[in-house]
Coordinates of C-alpha atoms in Angstrom, one line a residue:
M1 CA 87.3 63.9 -78.3
D2 CA 84.6 63.5 -81.0
R3 CA 87.1 63.5 -83.8
W4 CA 88.9 60.5 -82.3
R5 CA 85.8 58.3 -82.2
G6 CA 86.4 55.1 -84.2
R7 CA 90.1 55.7 -84.6
V8 CA 92.9 53.4 -83.4
A9 CA 95.1 54.0 -80.3
L10 CA 97.9 51.8 -79.0
V11 CA 98.4 51.9 -75.2
T12 CA 101.5 50.1 -73.9
G13 CA 101.5 48.7 -70.4
A14 CA 97.7 48.6 -70.5
S15 CA 97.1 45.8 -67.9
V16 CA 97.2 47.9 -64.7
G17 CA 97.6 51.3 -63.2
I18 CA 97.9 54.4 -65.5
G19 CA 97.8 52.3 -68.7
A20 CA 94.6 50.6 -67.7
A21 CA 93.0 53.9 -66.8
I22 CA 94.0 55.5 -70.1
A23 CA 92.8 52.5 -72.2
T24 CA 89.4 52.6 -70.4
E25 CA 88.9 56.3 -70.9
L26 CA 89.8 56.1 -74.6
V27 CA 87.3 53.2 -75.1
R28 CA 84.7 55.3 -73.2
Y29 CA 85.2 58.0 -75.8
G30 CA 84.7 55.6 -78.6
M31 CA 88.2 54.7 -79.7
K32 CA 89.4 51.3 -80.8
V33 CA 92.2 50.7 -78.3
V34 CA 94.9 48.1 -78.7
G35 CA 96.2 47.5 -75.2
C36 CA 99.4 45.6 -74.9
A37 CA 101.2 44.0 -72.0
R38 CA 102.9 40.7 -71.0
D39 CA 99.9 39.8 -68.8
V40 CA 97.2 39.9 -71.4
G41 CA 94.7 38.2 -69.1
K42 CA 94.2 41.4 -67.2
I43 CA 93.5 43.4 -70.4
Q44 CA 91.0 40.7 -71.4
K45 CA 89.2 41.2 -68.1
L46 CA 89.4 45.0 -68.6
S47 CA 88.0 44.7 -72.1
A48 CA 85.0 42.7 -70.8
E49 CA 84.4 45.4 -68.2
C50 CA 84.4 48.1 -70.8
Q51 CA 81.9 46.1 -72.9
S52 CA 79.7 45.5 -69.8
A53 CA 79.8 49.2 -69.0
G54 CA 78.4 50.0 -72.5
H55 CA 81.4 52.1 -73.6
S56 CA 81.1 52.9 -77.3
G57 CA 84.7 51.9 -78.2
V58 CA 86.5 48.6 -77.9
L59 CA 89.6 47.4 -76.1
V60 CA 91.6 44.8 -78.1
P61 CA 94.1 42.9 -75.9
Y62 CA 97.5 42.1 -77.3
K63 CA 100.3 40.1 -75.6
C64 CA 103.7 41.8 -76.2
D65 CA 107.0 41.8 -74.4
L66 CA 108.3 45.3 -75.0
T67 CA 111.9 44.2 -74.3
N68 CA 111.7 42.1 -77.5
E69 CA 111.8 44.2 -80.7
E70 CA 110.5 41.3 -82.9
E71 CA 107.4 41.2 -80.7
I72 CA 106.9 44.9 -81.0
L73 CA 107.2 44.7 -84.8
S74 CA 104.8 41.8 -85.0
M75 CA 102.3 43.7 -82.9
F76 CA 102.4 46.7 -85.4
A77 CA 102.1 44.2 -88.3
A78 CA 99.0 42.7 -86.6
I79 CA 97.5 46.2 -86.0
K80 CA 98.1 47.0 -89.7
E81 CA 96.4 43.8 -90.8
Q82 CA 93.5 44.0 -88.5
H83 CA 92.9 47.7 -87.9
K84 CA 94.8 49.4 -90.8
G85 CA 97.2 51.2 -88.4
V86 CA 97.8 53.4 -85.4
D87 CA 96.4 57.0 -85.1
V88 CA 97.4 57.6 -81.5
C89 CA 100.4 56.0 -79.8
I90 CA 100.6 56.2 -76.0
N91 CA 103.9 55.0 -74.7
N92 CA 102.9 54.3 -71.1
A93 CA 104.9 51.2 -70.2
G94 CA 107.7 51.9 -67.7
L95 CA 109.4 50.4 -64.7
A96 CA 112.0 50.9 -62.1
H97 CA 114.4 48.7 -60.2
P98 CA 116.1 49.9 -57.0
E99 CA 119.5 49.7 -58.5
S100 CA 121.9 52.4 -57.3
L101 CA 124.6 53.9 -59.5
L102 CA 127.4 52.7 -57.1
N103 CA 126.1 49.2 -56.4
G104 CA 123.3 48.4 -58.9
K105 CA 123.0 45.4 -61.1
T106 CA 123.7 45.9 -64.8
S107 CA 120.7 43.6 -65.6
G108 CA 118.4 46.0 -63.8
W109 CA 119.8 49.0 -65.6
K110 CA 119.4 47.3 -69.0
N111 CA 115.8 46.3 -68.3
M112 CA 115.0 49.9 -67.5
L113 CA 116.6 51.1 -70.6
D114 CA 114.9 48.4 -72.7
V115 CA 111.4 49.3 -71.5
N116 CA 111.6 53.0 -70.6
V117 CA 113.7 54.2 -73.6
L118 CA 114.2 51.7 -76.4
A119 CA 110.6 50.3 -76.5
L120 CA 109.3 53.8 -76.4
C121 CA 111.5 54.8 -79.4
I122 CA 110.6 51.6 -81.3
C123 CA 106.9 52.1 -80.8
T124 CA 107.2 55.8 -81.7
R125 CA 109.0 55.0 -84.9
E126 CA 106.6 52.3 -86.0
A127 CA 103.6 54.5 -85.1
Y128 CA 104.9 57.4 -87.2
Q129 CA 105.6 55.1 -90.1
S130 CA 102.0 53.7 -89.8
M131 CA 100.6 57.2 -89.9
K132 CA 102.9 58.3 -92.8
E133 CA 102.0 55.4 -95.0
R134 CA 98.3 56.1 -94.6
N135 CA 98.6 59.9 -95.0
V136 CA 97.4 60.4 -91.4
D137 CA 98.5 64.0 -90.7
D138 CA 96.7 64.5 -87.4
G139 CA 98.0 61.7 -85.3
H140 CA 99.4 62.0 -81.8
I141 CA 102.3 60.4 -79.9
I142 CA 102.1 60.7 -76.1
N143 CA 104.8 59.7 -73.8
I144 CA 103.9 59.0 -70.2
N145 CA 107.0 60.5 -68.6
S146 CA 107.6 61.4 -64.9
M147 CA 108.5 64.3 -62.7
S148 CA 111.7 62.2 -62.3
G149 CA 112.5 63.3 -65.8
H150 CA 112.7 66.9 -64.7
R151 CA 114.5 66.7 -61.3
V152 CA 116.7 64.2 -59.4
V153 CA 115.5 63.3 -55.9
P154 CA 118.0 62.3 -53.2
S155 CA 117.2 58.6 -53.4
A156 CA 119.7 56.2 -54.8
D157 CA 116.9 53.7 -55.6
V158 CA 115.6 55.8 -58.4
H159 CA 118.7 57.6 -59.8
F160 CA 119.1 55.3 -62.8
Y161 CA 115.3 55.3 -63.3
S162 CA 115.4 59.1 -63.3
S163 CA 118.0 59.0 -66.1
T164 CA 115.7 57.0 -68.3
K165 CA 112.9 59.6 -67.7
Y166 CA 115.3 62.5 -68.5
A167 CA 115.8 60.6 -71.8
V168 CA 112.1 60.6 -72.4
T169 CA 112.0 64.4 -71.9
A170 CA 114.8 64.8 -74.5
L171 CA 113.3 62.3 -76.9
T172 CA 109.9 63.9 -76.8
E173 CA 111.3 67.3 -77.7
G174 CA 113.5 65.7 -80.4
L175 CA 110.5 64.0 -81.8
R176 CA 108.6 67.3 -81.9
Q177 CA 111.4 68.9 -83.8
E178 CA 111.7 66.0 -86.3
L179 CA 107.9 66.0 -86.9
R180 CA 108.1 69.7 -87.7
E181 CA 111.0 69.1 -90.1
A182 CA 108.9 66.4 -91.8
N183 CA 106.2 69.1 -92.3
T184 CA 103.5 67.1 -90.6
H185 CA 100.8 68.1 -88.1
I186 CA 101.3 65.0 -86.0
R187 CA 101.7 66.1 -82.4
A188 CA 104.1 65.0 -79.6
T189 CA 103.4 65.3 -75.9
S190 CA 105.1 64.4 -72.7
I191 CA 103.0 63.9 -69.6
S192 CA 105.0 63.9 -66.3
P193 CA 103.1 62.9 -63.2
G194 CA 104.6 62.9 -59.7
V195 CA 103.5 60.3 -57.2
V196 CA 100.6 58.2 -58.5
E197 CA 99.0 55.4 -56.4
T198 CA 99.5 52.4 -58.7
E199 CA 101.5 49.1 -58.6
F200 CA 104.7 51.1 -59.3
A201 CA 105.9 51.3 -55.7
P202 CA 105.0 47.7 -54.7
R203 CA 106.9 46.5 -57.7
L204 CA 109.9 48.8 -57.1
Y205 CA 110.0 47.7 -53.4
K206 CA 108.8 44.1 -53.8
D207 CA 111.2 43.0 -51.1
N208 CA 110.2 45.8 -48.7
A209 CA 106.4 45.9 -48.2
D210 CA 106.6 48.6 -45.5
K211 CA 108.6 50.9 -47.8
A212 CA 106.2 50.3 -50.6
A213 CA 103.2 51.0 -48.5
G214 CA 104.8 54.2 -47.1
S215 CA 105.2 55.6 -50.6
Y216 CA 101.5 56.5 -50.7
T217 CA 100.7 57.5 -47.1
K218 CA 102.7 60.7 -46.6
F219 CA 100.1 62.7 -48.6
K220 CA 97.2 62.2 -51.0
P221 CA 98.9 61.0 -54.2
L222 CA 97.5 61.3 -57.7
D223 CA 95.2 58.6 -59.0
A224 CA 95.6 56.8 -62.3
I225 CA 92.5 58.5 -63.6
D226 CA 94.1 61.9 -63.1
V227 CA 96.8 61.0 -65.6
A228 CA 94.2 59.5 -68.0
N229 CA 92.3 62.8 -67.8
S230 CA 95.5 64.6 -68.9
V231 CA 95.7 62.3 -71.9
T232 CA 92.2 63.1 -73.0
Y233 CA 92.9 66.8 -72.4
V234 CA 95.8 66.9 -74.7
L235 CA 94.0 64.8 -77.3
S236 CA 91.1 67.2 -77.1
A237 CA 93.1 70.3 -77.9
P238 CA 92.3 71.9 -81.3
P239 CA 94.5 70.4 -84.1
H240 CA 96.6 73.6 -84.3
V241 CA 97.5 73.5 -80.6
Q242 CA 100.3 71.3 -79.4
I243 CA 100.6 70.8 -75.7
G244 CA 104.2 69.7 -75.5
D245 CA 104.6 69.2 -71.7
V246 CA 102.3 68.4 -68.9
L247 CA 103.9 68.4 -65.4
M248 CA 101.5 67.3 -62.7
R249 CA 101.9 66.4 -59.0
A250 CA 99.8 66.1 -55.9
V251 CA 99.1 69.4 -54.2
E252 CA 100.9 68.2 -51.1
Q253 CA 103.9 66.7 -52.9
V254 CA 107.0 68.8 -52.1
S255 CA 109.4 67.9 -55.0

């Protein structure tokens, strides 16, 4: 990770869970991390904790609603003005609504598409343009995907969510191909965790506390730091090595 010291990373959805763990680890390794979320107060608190811990990097909180393209573009403009640009883009933000294919609300489907697919694509495009205009040829774009982007579980609550993660799988491979066609050494990686104990289930099942709690009691799930460690692993690979896909699940997780 030494070569990333002092360089700039963007982490979306950095206020809680996997995003917060990733941001903290990158700051610990000396990176300048722009962490964005709608709830910027949590990132401000996390930034102070990183500083108190003596981490060599810095966490810069930025308030951004990823469903609003204008806010995303303004964020990249601010990063350019204040930090020159993005060297590493980690598309972590994602969400799910329990909206089935037969009876789901269109608004829930649209929200999942906006955050899980469109925001990821917009941030990827803007990060690449940032790298290109500064002749950064060793950048890295990492998409936090899901095992739900590789298999469909028999649960109507997450079928549409799964479709958005299948999109991330295809988009990451498409990105890799386009980066090769552009003759760059910028790398693209998809990291697909299984069940991770975060705020994901409580938010998904906000109207069913028992179901939310049960999501993490059947077996020992992954922790957010496990996913963060996968991020630093792929970033640490030698520049000529591209780790395209990381699939990870708890040992006891069946599917």
